[in-house]
Amino acid sequence: MNVISTHIGQPVSRIDGVAKVTGQAKYAAEPHPPGMLYGVVVNSPIARGRIETIHDAEARQIPGVIEIMTHLNRPHAALFEKSYMDGLGVPGAPYRPLHDGEIHFNGQPVAVVFAETFEAAREAAMLVRVDYERWPHNANFEVALHQKYMPSKTRSNYVPPKPRGDAAAAYALSAVKTEGRYHLAPEHHNPMEMHATTVIVEDDGTFTVWDKTQGPQAVQAYLASALSLSKDQVRVRNPYVGGAFGSGLRAVYNVFLATLAAKMLKRAVRVTLTRPQMFTHAFRPEAVMDIALGASRDGTLQSMIVKGVTDTSRFEHNMENIVIWGLINYRCPNATADYKVAPRDTYTSSDMRAPGAATGVNLLEMAIDEMAYACGMDPLAFRLHNYSDIDAMHDMPLTSKALREAMVQGAQHFGWHDRTMAPGSMRDGRERIGWGMATGIWDAMFSPTSARARLGRDGWLHIATAASDIGTGTYTILAQTAAEAFGMPLDRIDIELGDSTLPECPTEGGSWTAASAGAAVWLACNSLRARLFTALAGIGNAPPWVKQGDMTLSGGALHGVNGNDADCLSLTDALSLLGLDRLEAEETAKPGLRGKISQMRKARFTHSAVFCEVRVDHDLGTIRVTRLVNAVAAGRIMNPKTAASQIRGAMVMATGMALHEESLMDERVGRFMNHNFAEYHIPAHADIPDMDVLFVNEHDDEVSPLGVKGIGEIGMCGTAAAIANAIFHATGRRYRNLPIMPGA
């Protein structure tokens, strides 16, 4: 009963590519139900205070305006804060849109205008005037640092790492010491598709909600709880998502406002955020890390002291694990870490691609490079010298770690052996050439996930799970998994994703979808195959080789194991023999060894080694990234083509982190002021060189049932540091603030 197929591991092009480039793929703002109203949000221009009066009479005179919804006239919604908790479970008091007249952050929705046309709604929204009682606020991160705190255990989802040894004493005795404060500017998610919601009121009074989200079932649960509805009354769909990077992990206020309005007006409603409004919700928190490293003269780390602070809102305690990564990745007998959050009068900071690690790994790897030079060692040699084969922070074995191989292979591919040690020693005319490197680490996570496999009389295999594809290639790798497990050609497999009514799947994020949903599809297909074989063996009119169970599945047909060409039965004929129109199976994949909870506690991580070349103009100080090589150890690679695309995309974002992206705060009003692509700089084509991605062979049968580790985030971890370290090698000047600007 073996499956004869070789689909997993092949560089298959995206099966959803044609739908996307031809416009057949529908996104959240594209359904056009009859009678739909357009909603435009009116945002608060102040950071803290209370609404005194809303003047909307003039706006209501605009032809086509149907309603202006505010906290004064909205329909009933849940009263208590716990009803607004979402899937992320950020501690604190979640924001409740239009709950009352209190203002918590600049950009907070204070009204939504609904009209027959978008143009009428936009014009009316510009005429809504609001009088505010203004309260003192603080949006300055440096000021917030003086108010940093650790939430109480009852209001925190953070577990501080246990120190090992005596880091302070070891640092005092170290022969070589480095210390400094490293800073990361806040960054905003800027996916191609802006957040939008289209709500359709069905004939039975239920709501179909098309939303730009990474988790349709999480949004369904949120809306049901916040609007006092049953889950059966809300169906959330997101079959296609135009990028998210973490901005869709939480329910954004547009989905609440649109659904609340549809409930109020009993009409279809659409609310789409503008690009400036994309800067009024989730963003990567601003961060500082104070890092002190001590080593012996031979370059052996003796002490690591890491203290980190990230910003959060005053009403929630968003926490990111920024301080643990170096303590995990490097062998050092004495290490300690401390982490706190600093409150500002802004919206709550939130997850952005590789949350915690993108900040903590990059800043730590910049400090590691400093220490390597302080010890007079090549940065690669220093990292190999302090390599840890275990999770050093928790003293735990690892399911696998091929970081050493990644460093060696990446260095060989890059040509690292030709690098000269002295900063500024490599030049080409007026340009100084710098070569830098860094390592990366990210969690290899796995979450319980369900999937359904259904074989139809049409001979197609239908796969369904509530997973989201945010552009990562989930449609494709799940089709490859199903093809491998069931012996079905790819062009006869239909994948259904992004619907809250489908088998349960966690919100897409954390790089767990390939491992988790892939395992669920594998189990469902194997279960379906077993049911088919069992059913066929039990009927009297089946061919003898079928009744005896001497068969296998390949090419979308049943074949006898004896190799006789005549022993072949199509799947359509097989279902006809059974008298069935379809046969299906649903399974749930769980963490642990081959789908079972492992009794041995082991840490699970993805690793990488990044090498970078920059060229810095001697006179102008302009920086060009001219080469990037990323060697990744991520277990079994389901599709090297889409996987490499994910790594490259993350490296582009990391280049933005290193050289471009910075959300600038106008502290007087508490608003991020560069809220458009003219002023919020992201890398353009001219900023990005050819990027080589290497996948290091890494077998791991414990990390997940298929041996898969996620790759969506690991490309962010270490790339910005490699760029910063290359700039030091080119110029001899250390930069501890990201992004690095010419003349800084």
XYZ file of C-alpha atoms in Angstrom:
744
model
C 0.000 0.000 0.000
C 2.898 2.354 -0.542
C 2.311 5.681 -2.241
C 4.451 6.123 -5.321
C 5.013 9.848 -5.721
C 7.724 12.457 -5.471
C 5.935 15.759 -5.003
C 7.303 16.968 -1.646
C 10.614 18.720 -2.081
C 10.016 19.703 -5.700
C 10.198 23.371 -6.871
C 6.552 23.538 -7.918
C 5.266 26.933 -9.066
C 2.399 28.427 -7.082
C -0.875 26.757 -8.009
C -2.741 29.962 -7.113
C -0.506 32.098 -9.306
C -2.811 32.188 -12.337
C -5.806 33.253 -10.222
C -3.780 36.088 -8.734
C -2.268 37.504 -11.905
C -5.545 37.267 -13.857
C -7.654 38.913 -11.160
C -9.730 35.815 -10.391
C -8.539 35.748 -6.773
C -10.934 37.707 -4.569
C -9.599 39.760 -1.675
C -11.458 41.307 1.237
C -12.461 44.526 -0.557
C -13.563 42.882 -3.806
C -16.966 41.193 -3.276
C -19.768 43.461 -4.556
C -23.054 42.408 -2.947
C -26.152 44.350 -4.077
C -26.998 47.431 -2.056
C -23.591 47.631 -0.419
C -22.733 50.732 1.616
C -19.253 52.213 1.790
C -17.810 53.163 5.161
C -15.092 55.734 5.806
C -13.562 55.991 9.261
C -13.073 59.334 11.001
C -9.985 59.192 13.219
C -9.094 61.146 16.328
C -6.408 63.840 15.859
C -5.474 63.761 19.558
C -3.635 61.109 21.566
C -5.557 61.244 24.820
C -8.719 62.883 26.060
C -12.485 62.704 25.718
C -15.031 63.563 23.053
C -17.175 66.529 24.055
C -19.358 67.069 20.983
C -19.687 65.484 17.549
C -20.881 67.853 14.817
C -22.202 65.750 11.947
C -25.230 67.727 10.655
C -23.363 69.114 7.657
C -21.959 65.688 6.806
C -25.439 64.152 6.871
C -26.550 66.589 4.160
C -24.243 65.056 1.572
C -26.366 63.168 -0.989
C -26.059 59.403 -0.535
C -25.107 59.469 3.153
C -27.144 56.850 5.014
C -25.757 56.951 8.548
C -22.903 58.231 10.680
C -22.146 55.735 13.434
C -20.526 56.943 16.667
C -20.365 55.770 20.258
C -23.601 57.689 20.831
C -25.795 55.809 18.359
C -24.107 52.486 17.722
C -26.082 49.285 18.347
C -25.433 47.064 21.327
C -21.990 45.515 21.717
C -20.389 43.633 24.578
C -19.692 45.732 27.647
C -16.860 43.905 29.382
C -13.244 44.011 28.266
C -12.831 40.233 28.313
C -15.351 39.951 25.465
C -12.885 41.780 23.197
C -9.899 39.519 23.861
C -8.588 38.079 20.610
C -6.558 35.039 19.676
C -3.232 36.599 20.679
C -4.402 37.147 24.236
C -2.333 40.294 24.799
C -2.604 41.044 28.524
C -4.393 44.192 29.612
C -7.610 45.870 28.573
C -8.199 45.401 24.811
C -9.325 48.360 22.756
C -13.111 48.472 22.257
C -14.001 50.474 19.118
C -16.682 53.177 19.631
C -17.209 51.915 23.170
C -17.373 55.369 24.730
C -16.051 58.885 24.305
C -12.597 58.333 25.807
C -9.594 58.692 23.479
C -6.683 56.318 24.044
C -4.489 56.987 20.980
C -4.129 59.281 18.002
C -5.961 57.753 15.078
C -8.610 56.088 17.200
C -11.906 55.781 15.280
C -14.483 58.271 16.552
C -17.081 57.910 13.780
C -17.783 55.963 10.593
C -19.706 57.512 7.694
C -21.770 55.120 5.551
C -22.977 56.134 2.119
C -24.163 54.723 -1.182
C -20.828 55.588 -2.803
C -17.290 55.730 -1.522
C -16.910 59.294 -2.763
C -19.936 60.484 -0.783
C -18.723 58.725 2.351
C -15.267 60.242 2.008
C -16.609 63.753 1.433
C -18.938 63.496 4.419
C -16.185 62.112 6.639
C -14.148 65.231 5.923
C -17.044 67.357 7.182
C -17.449 65.610 10.537
C -16.091 67.872 13.276
C -15.392 66.743 16.811
C -14.719 68.825 19.910
C -12.320 67.191 22.368
C -11.263 67.658 25.955
C -7.514 67.171 25.627
C -5.543 65.365 28.322
C -1.767 65.263 28.804
C -0.090 62.468 26.854
C 3.357 61.041 26.239
C 4.481 59.545 22.945
C 8.229 59.976 23.559
C 10.013 56.633 23.926
C 12.879 58.113 25.928
C 10.394 59.493 28.453
C 8.522 56.183 28.510
C 11.757 54.374 29.395
C 11.667 56.067 32.792
C 8.283 54.407 33.390
C 9.298 50.908 32.260
C 7.812 48.027 34.198
C 7.210 44.303 34.244
C 3.488 43.462 34.395
C 2.391 41.374 37.333
C 2.219 37.625 36.802
C -1.554 37.801 36.530
C -1.322 40.361 33.719
C 1.651 38.980 31.801
C 2.199 36.235 29.243
C 5.975 36.508 29.623
C 8.157 34.069 31.530
C 11.545 35.625 32.373
C 14.572 33.425 31.626
C 16.398 31.934 34.572
C 19.964 33.239 34.920
C 22.893 30.867 34.836
C 26.057 31.386 36.852
C 26.986 34.850 38.123
C 27.033 37.072 35.047
C 27.920 40.287 36.880
C 30.907 38.778 38.681
C 32.128 37.014 35.553
C 31.848 40.234 33.556
C 33.930 42.100 36.139
C 36.673 39.460 35.868
C 36.601 39.156 32.061
C 39.784 40.080 30.215
C 37.854 41.489 27.255
C 34.660 43.496 27.671
C 32.191 45.271 25.422
C 28.985 47.032 26.344
C 26.550 49.370 24.695
C 22.962 50.363 24.088
C 21.405 49.196 20.831
C 18.244 50.729 19.429
C 15.619 49.712 16.872
C 13.172 52.265 15.506
C 9.483 51.346 15.305
C 8.351 49.899 11.988
C 4.924 49.584 10.399
C 3.483 46.733 8.385
C 2.884 47.900 4.847
C 1.459 44.943 2.941
C 0.235 45.489 -0.594
C -3.377 44.849 0.467
C -4.588 47.329 3.047
C -6.908 46.133 5.778
C -10.484 45.895 4.577
C -13.761 44.188 5.455
C -16.840 43.453 3.361
C -19.845 42.213 5.338
C -22.768 40.534 3.574
C -26.084 40.166 5.395
C -27.530 36.826 4.284
C -31.250 36.135 3.845
C -31.363 34.264 7.155
C -29.843 37.226 9.026
C -26.384 35.706 9.385
C -23.218 37.561 8.381
C -20.585 36.545 5.839
C -17.512 38.613 6.617
C -14.744 38.946 4.042
C -11.792 40.223 6.036
C -8.102 40.797 5.492
C -6.914 38.598 8.353
C -4.417 35.863 9.111
C -6.953 33.856 11.108
C -10.602 33.582 9.991
C -11.612 31.474 12.982
C -9.968 33.911 15.395
C -11.900 36.812 13.840
C -15.087 34.755 13.938
C -14.598 34.124 17.667
C -13.786 37.799 18.278
C -16.862 39.082 16.445
C -19.164 36.553 18.092
C -17.912 37.544 21.529
C -17.754 41.320 20.990
C -21.116 41.564 19.197
C -22.979 39.012 21.347
C -23.545 36.649 18.428
C -23.237 32.897 18.150
C -20.452 31.530 15.953
C -23.118 30.114 13.641
C -24.202 33.678 12.895
C -20.759 34.742 11.634
C -18.783 33.221 8.794
C -15.375 34.772 8.088
C -13.650 34.315 4.740
C -10.147 35.220 3.593
C -9.259 32.873 0.712
C -6.579 35.284 -0.489
C -4.539 37.721 1.578
C -2.290 40.314 -0.010
C 0.468 40.103 2.579
C 0.159 40.706 6.307
C 3.487 40.178 8.151
C 1.655 40.058 11.491
C -0.679 43.006 10.969
C -3.577 40.573 10.595
C -2.876 38.454 13.670
C -5.341 40.533 15.661
C -8.782 41.685 14.600
C -8.246 45.218 13.279
C -10.924 47.809 14.088
C -12.312 47.866 10.532
C -13.784 44.361 10.891
C -15.587 45.263 14.114
C -16.927 48.546 12.718
C -18.099 47.002 9.455
C -19.870 44.097 11.129
C -21.408 46.356 13.773
C -22.740 48.625 11.007
C -24.142 45.695 9.021
C -25.946 44.607 12.176
C -27.225 48.156 12.660
C -28.236 48.953 9.076
C -29.118 45.410 7.925
C -27.263 46.044 4.691
C -23.997 44.925 3.171
C -21.129 47.155 4.266
C -17.511 47.681 3.279
C -14.859 49.481 5.326
C -11.391 49.856 3.815
C -8.481 51.549 5.540
C -6.360 54.074 3.692
C -2.590 53.848 3.689
C -2.287 56.570 6.396
C -4.859 54.674 8.484
C -2.608 51.614 8.274
C -0.370 53.583 10.643
C -3.121 53.801 13.293
C -2.906 50.189 14.475
C -0.279 47.435 14.751
C 3.463 48.194 14.465
C 6.779 46.643 15.502
C 7.645 48.139 18.894
C 10.506 50.530 19.366
C 13.213 48.817 21.378
C 16.478 49.305 23.229
C 18.836 46.593 24.385
C 21.695 47.152 26.810
C 24.193 44.381 26.088
C 27.369 43.672 28.059
C 29.636 40.823 26.966
C 32.732 39.487 28.652
C 35.279 37.051 27.224
C 38.673 35.564 27.925
C 41.595 36.567 25.721
C 41.202 33.476 23.548
C 37.660 34.623 22.633
C 35.682 32.332 24.920
C 32.512 34.008 26.147
C 32.425 34.254 29.941
C 29.496 36.586 30.578
C 26.363 37.754 28.759
C 24.156 40.448 30.305
C 21.174 41.491 28.193
C 18.549 44.027 29.241
C 15.756 44.947 26.877
C 12.790 47.314 26.760
C 10.041 47.575 24.139
C 7.154 50.001 23.996
C 3.477 49.231 24.482
C 0.238 51.124 24.872
C -1.081 52.214 28.246
C -4.098 49.942 27.980
C -2.332 46.683 27.016
C 0.972 45.016 27.878
C 2.416 43.800 24.591
C 5.568 41.820 25.323
C 8.140 40.336 22.958
C 10.868 37.873 23.755
C 13.804 40.032 22.637
C 16.436 39.131 25.259
C 16.664 35.327 25.150
C 18.151 34.549 21.769
C 21.846 34.986 22.470
C 21.510 33.088 25.741
C 20.024 30.180 23.777
C 22.429 30.224 20.853
C 25.858 30.693 22.446
C 27.837 28.648 24.942
C 28.526 30.859 27.957
C 28.677 29.753 31.621
C 27.312 33.010 33.034
C 24.314 34.735 31.497
C 21.341 36.786 32.608
C 18.555 38.689 30.905
C 16.022 41.280 31.978
C 13.041 42.549 30.035
C 10.477 45.294 30.607
C 7.931 47.322 28.656
C 7.569 51.104 28.439
C 4.072 52.624 28.120
C 3.199 55.287 25.560
C -0.077 56.885 24.554
C -0.260 55.056 21.237
C -2.069 52.022 19.908
C -0.607 48.759 21.174
C 2.559 47.637 19.430
C 2.205 44.181 17.970
C 3.806 41.275 16.188
C 5.647 41.956 12.959
C 7.526 39.312 11.007
C 9.689 37.335 13.476
C 8.431 39.267 16.523
C 11.003 39.437 19.284
C 13.707 37.667 17.298
C 13.934 40.207 14.484
C 14.718 42.755 17.198
C 16.660 40.664 19.674
C 18.720 38.542 17.289
C 19.802 41.444 15.087
C 20.822 43.735 17.940
C 22.575 40.897 19.777
C 24.447 39.810 16.641
C 25.725 43.359 16.220
C 27.111 43.152 19.763
C 28.627 39.720 19.057
C 30.486 41.218 16.106
C 31.861 43.940 18.380
C 33.127 41.336 20.809
C 34.755 39.309 18.030
C 36.761 42.365 16.985
C 37.577 43.212 20.597
C 39.081 39.721 20.884
C 40.941 40.127 17.599
C 39.044 37.217 16.039
C 37.371 36.731 12.706
C 33.596 37.098 13.303
C 32.867 33.667 11.818
C 35.626 32.011 13.824
C 34.361 33.687 17.005
C 30.863 32.295 16.502
C 32.155 28.810 15.756
C 34.375 28.996 18.832
C 31.377 29.773 21.075
C 28.974 27.397 19.349
C 26.440 25.610 21.528
C 25.005 22.203 20.601
C 22.141 22.638 23.064
C 19.635 25.296 24.097
C 22.148 26.901 26.420
C 19.598 29.059 28.244
C 17.390 26.155 29.307
C 20.124 23.474 29.271
C 17.944 21.426 26.924
C 18.877 19.155 24.040
C 17.723 20.160 20.569
C 15.749 18.124 18.080
C 18.366 19.253 15.547
C 20.802 22.084 14.935
C 22.716 22.414 11.682
C 23.850 25.992 12.276
C 27.517 24.987 12.153
C 26.963 23.479 8.717
C 25.034 26.596 7.666
C 27.940 28.837 8.686
C 30.513 26.693 6.889
C 28.486 26.269 3.695
C 27.382 29.907 3.635
C 30.946 31.122 4.120
C 32.214 28.880 1.335
C 29.519 30.039 -1.069
C 30.145 33.691 -0.197
C 33.934 33.409 -0.419
C 34.506 34.516 3.190
C 38.065 33.143 3.196
C 39.096 36.049 0.929
C 38.035 38.617 3.519
C 40.725 40.784 5.112
C 40.289 41.459 8.816
C 41.039 45.161 9.133
C 38.097 47.569 8.730
C 38.435 49.744 5.624
C 41.049 47.479 4.075
C 38.934 46.353 1.111
C 38.339 49.040 -1.537
C 37.306 49.486 -5.120
C 38.012 53.011 -6.347
C 36.046 55.477 -4.228
C 33.986 52.721 -2.624
C 34.867 50.950 0.573
C 33.853 47.294 0.584
C 32.627 45.616 3.732
C 31.895 41.949 4.431
C 29.805 41.098 7.459
C 27.971 38.085 8.792
C 25.544 37.080 11.504
C 23.588 34.062 12.622
C 19.834 33.686 12.992
C 17.521 31.642 15.179
C 13.728 31.300 15.297
C 11.292 28.966 17.018
C 10.243 25.849 15.104
C 6.641 25.791 16.262
C 3.821 23.328 15.765
C 0.154 23.842 16.617
C -2.745 21.363 16.620
C -4.414 21.587 13.213
C -7.215 19.727 11.464
C -7.737 19.019 7.785
C -10.296 17.190 5.682
C -9.589 15.121 2.579
C -12.489 14.218 0.285
C -12.404 12.062 -2.826
C -15.212 12.920 -5.251
C -16.877 10.917 -8.025
C -15.249 13.419 -10.411
C -11.894 11.897 -9.534
C -10.662 15.030 -7.772
C -9.116 15.140 -4.311
C -10.486 18.045 -2.274
C -8.447 19.301 0.703
C -9.906 21.729 3.242
C -8.529 23.482 6.310
C -9.103 26.947 7.770
C -5.459 27.923 7.262
C -4.653 31.268 5.644
C -2.258 31.795 2.761
C -0.811 35.285 3.225
C 1.407 34.915 0.187
C 3.678 32.223 1.593
C 2.669 29.464 -0.825
C 0.419 27.473 1.520
C -1.938 26.458 -1.287
C 0.981 24.944 -3.165
C 2.752 23.036 -0.415
C -0.512 21.564 0.875
C -1.286 20.362 -2.638
C 2.178 18.813 -2.818
C 1.641 17.131 0.541
C -1.724 15.727 -0.561
C -0.255 14.540 -3.853
C 2.527 12.736 -2.025
C 0.260 11.184 0.594
C -2.558 10.090 -1.714
C -0.762 9.417 -4.992
C -2.767 12.019 -6.870
C -1.522 14.322 -9.666
C -1.288 17.967 -8.626
C -3.685 19.072 -11.345
C -6.457 16.968 -9.796
C -6.194 18.421 -6.307
C -8.356 21.266 -5.079
C -7.274 23.205 -1.980
C -9.792 25.209 0.049
C -8.429 27.642 2.636
C -9.434 30.807 4.435
C -12.928 30.034 5.719
C -14.023 29.811 9.363
C -16.372 26.927 8.516
C -13.475 24.632 7.523
C -11.609 22.247 9.854
C -9.895 24.060 12.688
C -6.535 25.675 12.069
C -4.719 28.292 14.171
C -4.050 31.797 12.930
C -1.292 31.869 10.324
C 1.835 33.200 11.988
C 5.003 32.139 13.722
C 6.095 29.988 10.755
C 4.025 27.044 12.000
C 1.551 26.651 9.134
C 3.680 24.494 6.821
C 4.516 22.050 9.598
C 1.093 22.032 11.260
C -1.322 22.186 8.333
C 0.988 20.012 6.260
C 0.924 17.298 8.913
C -2.873 17.507 9.178
C -3.263 17.128 5.404
C -0.825 14.194 5.414
C -2.786 12.408 8.133
C -6.157 13.104 6.496
C -4.958 11.792 3.128
C -3.496 8.661 4.683
C -6.719 8.088 6.588
C -8.758 8.567 3.415
C -6.529 6.134 1.524
C -6.933 3.540 4.283
C -10.724 3.954 4.246
C -10.811 3.555 0.496
C -8.715 0.396 0.567
C -10.730 -1.108 3.422
C -14.027 -0.337 1.738
C -12.933 -1.825 -1.591
C -11.610 -4.991 0.018
C -15.038 -5.584 1.524
C -17.165 -5.658 -1.646
C -17.882 -8.783 -3.652
C -17.798 -7.402 -7.193
C -14.320 -5.901 -6.992
C -11.407 -7.378 -8.971
C -9.521 -10.090 -7.034
C -6.400 -7.991 -6.567
C -8.540 -5.248 -5.046
C -10.394 -7.585 -2.665
C -7.083 -9.051 -1.533
C -5.715 -5.570 -0.770
C -2.803 -6.068 -3.190
C -2.931 -2.532 -4.486
C -1.271 0.826 -4.391
C -2.204 4.376 -5.365
C -0.309 6.373 -7.943
C -1.150 8.744 -10.747
C -4.673 9.117 -9.415
C -5.548 5.449 -9.909
C -5.391 2.108 -8.112
C -2.826 -0.385 -9.377
C -2.124 -4.000 -8.514
C 1.173 -4.574 -6.771
C 2.124 -7.343 -9.229
C 2.758 -4.764 -11.945
C 0.217 -6.151 -14.395
C -0.934 -3.251 -16.571
C -4.443 -4.698 -16.664
C -4.719 -4.392 -12.886
C -5.765 -0.757 -12.838
C -8.856 0.927 -11.498
C -9.649 4.637 -11.739
C -10.755 6.375 -8.574
C -14.025 7.309 -10.290
C -14.714 3.619 -10.980
C -13.658 2.745 -7.441
C -16.315 5.039 -5.977
C -18.845 3.664 -8.447
C -18.101 0.154 -7.206
C -18.733 1.381 -3.679
C -21.919 3.149 -4.711
C -20.615 6.415 -3.258
C -20.502 9.947 -4.597
C -17.668 10.778 -2.250
C -15.491 9.434 0.516
C -13.824 11.654 3.102
C -11.687 11.671 6.224
C -10.755 14.364 8.717
C -7.755 14.206 11.025
C -6.000 16.423 13.576
C -2.235 16.693 13.770
C -0.707 17.312 17.185
C 2.814 18.256 18.303
C 5.367 15.602 19.060
C 7.131 12.649 17.536
C 5.136 11.385 14.511
C 2.005 13.130 15.735
C 2.306 11.953 19.334
C 3.303 14.044 22.327
C 6.997 13.389 22.892
C 7.985 12.370 26.391
C 11.446 13.882 25.974
C 11.664 17.628 26.405
C 13.676 19.092 23.564
C 14.012 22.582 22.162
C 13.036 23.234 18.554
C 14.585 25.974 16.437
C 15.326 26.989 12.874
C 18.792 28.446 12.243
C 20.575 30.485 9.610
C 23.888 32.078 8.721
C 23.802 35.334 6.733
C 26.700 36.850 4.795
C 26.606 40.336 3.321
C 28.684 42.611 1.116
C 28.172 46.362 1.165
C 29.817 49.189 -0.697
C 30.056 52.594 0.977
C 30.881 55.691 -1.050
C 33.942 57.293 0.523
C 32.794 60.864 -0.135
C 29.003 60.666 0.115
C 28.605 57.917 2.687
C 25.875 56.244 0.636
C 25.464 52.539 1.280
C 24.777 49.851 -1.301
C 24.067 46.261 -0.370
C 25.634 44.333 -3.250
C 25.522 40.689 -2.128
C 23.524 38.623 0.341
C 23.875 34.923 1.045
C 21.618 33.166 3.520
C 22.263 29.549 4.481
C 19.216 28.133 6.266
C 18.812 24.974 8.341
C 15.065 24.383 8.488
C 14.501 20.651 8.486
C 12.673 19.210 5.492
C 12.033 21.754 2.738
C 8.593 21.185 1.228
C 9.157 23.345 -1.851
C 12.587 24.911 -2.424
C 11.131 27.463 -4.849
C 8.495 28.947 -2.545
C 10.753 28.482 0.489
C 13.571 30.449 -1.121
C 11.026 33.123 -2.054
C 10.056 33.393 1.599
C 13.671 33.786 2.691
C 14.329 36.409 0.026
C 11.211 38.351 0.998
C 12.313 38.369 4.634
C 15.806 39.494 3.596
C 14.266 42.413 1.703
C 12.330 43.391 4.836
C 15.491 43.025 6.917
C 17.324 45.300 4.495
C 14.574 47.825 5.182
C 15.151 47.352 8.904
C 18.882 47.946 8.477
C 18.828 50.933 6.126
C 15.344 52.319 5.437
C 12.345 51.690 7.666
C 11.599 54.047 10.538
C 8.231 55.271 11.786
C 8.768 58.833 12.988
C 6.644 60.146 15.839
C 5.343 63.684 16.126
C 5.412 63.697 19.905
C 3.342 66.876 20.158
C 0.221 65.103 18.904
C 1.266 61.482 19.380
C 0.970 60.486 15.725
C 3.322 58.674 13.379
C 3.800 61.366 10.801
C 5.493 59.600 7.845
C 2.380 57.577 7.072
C 2.764 57.101 3.325
C 5.202 55.572 0.867
C 6.588 58.972 -0.017
C 8.056 59.317 3.472
C 8.029 55.816 4.982
C 10.897 54.322 3.040
C 10.959 50.670 2.073
C 13.562 49.047 -0.178
C 13.017 49.492 -3.908
C 14.351 47.217 -6.640
C 17.546 49.253 -6.914
C 18.249 48.681 -3.211
C 18.185 44.884 -3.421
C 20.992 42.796 -4.945
C 20.907 39.221 -6.109
C 20.228 37.106 -3.045
C 21.458 33.523 -2.788
C 19.545 31.154 -0.526
C 21.061 27.825 0.506
C 19.119 25.138 2.327
C 21.335 23.024 4.529
C 20.462 19.345 4.751
C 18.883 18.799 8.172
C 16.943 15.651 9.068
C 14.640 16.015 12.063
C 11.920 13.431 12.785
C 10.992 14.963 16.146
C 10.246 18.603 15.370
C 7.030 17.782 13.478
C 5.400 14.734 11.881
C 6.830 15.624 8.461
C 10.184 16.865 9.764
C 9.292 20.415 8.671
C 10.414 23.643 10.310
C 8.931 26.992 9.323
C 10.890 29.394 7.126
C 8.691 32.503 6.976
C 10.501 34.363 9.747
C 14.072 33.057 9.844
C 15.161 35.276 6.928
C 14.556 38.344 9.156
C 16.807 37.031 11.908
C 20.406 38.096 11.449
C 20.169 39.788 8.047
C 19.988 43.365 9.362
C 22.894 42.599 11.698
C 24.978 41.181 8.834
C 24.415 44.432 6.932
C 25.359 46.551 9.961
C 28.450 44.421 10.570
C 29.464 44.753 6.922
C 29.159 48.543 7.213
C 31.551 48.455 10.177
C 33.993 46.362 8.183
C 33.820 48.893 5.347
C 34.091 52.055 7.446
C 35.514 51.123 10.829
C 32.585 52.847 12.516
C 30.130 51.021 14.756
C 26.440 51.772 14.423
C 24.184 50.677 17.245
C 20.964 52.202 15.922
C 18.779 50.725 13.201
C 18.143 51.936 10.579
C 21.613 53.198 9.675
C 21.462 56.474 7.758
C 24.208 58.219 5.744
C 25.921 60.810 7.901
C 24.469 59.388 11.124
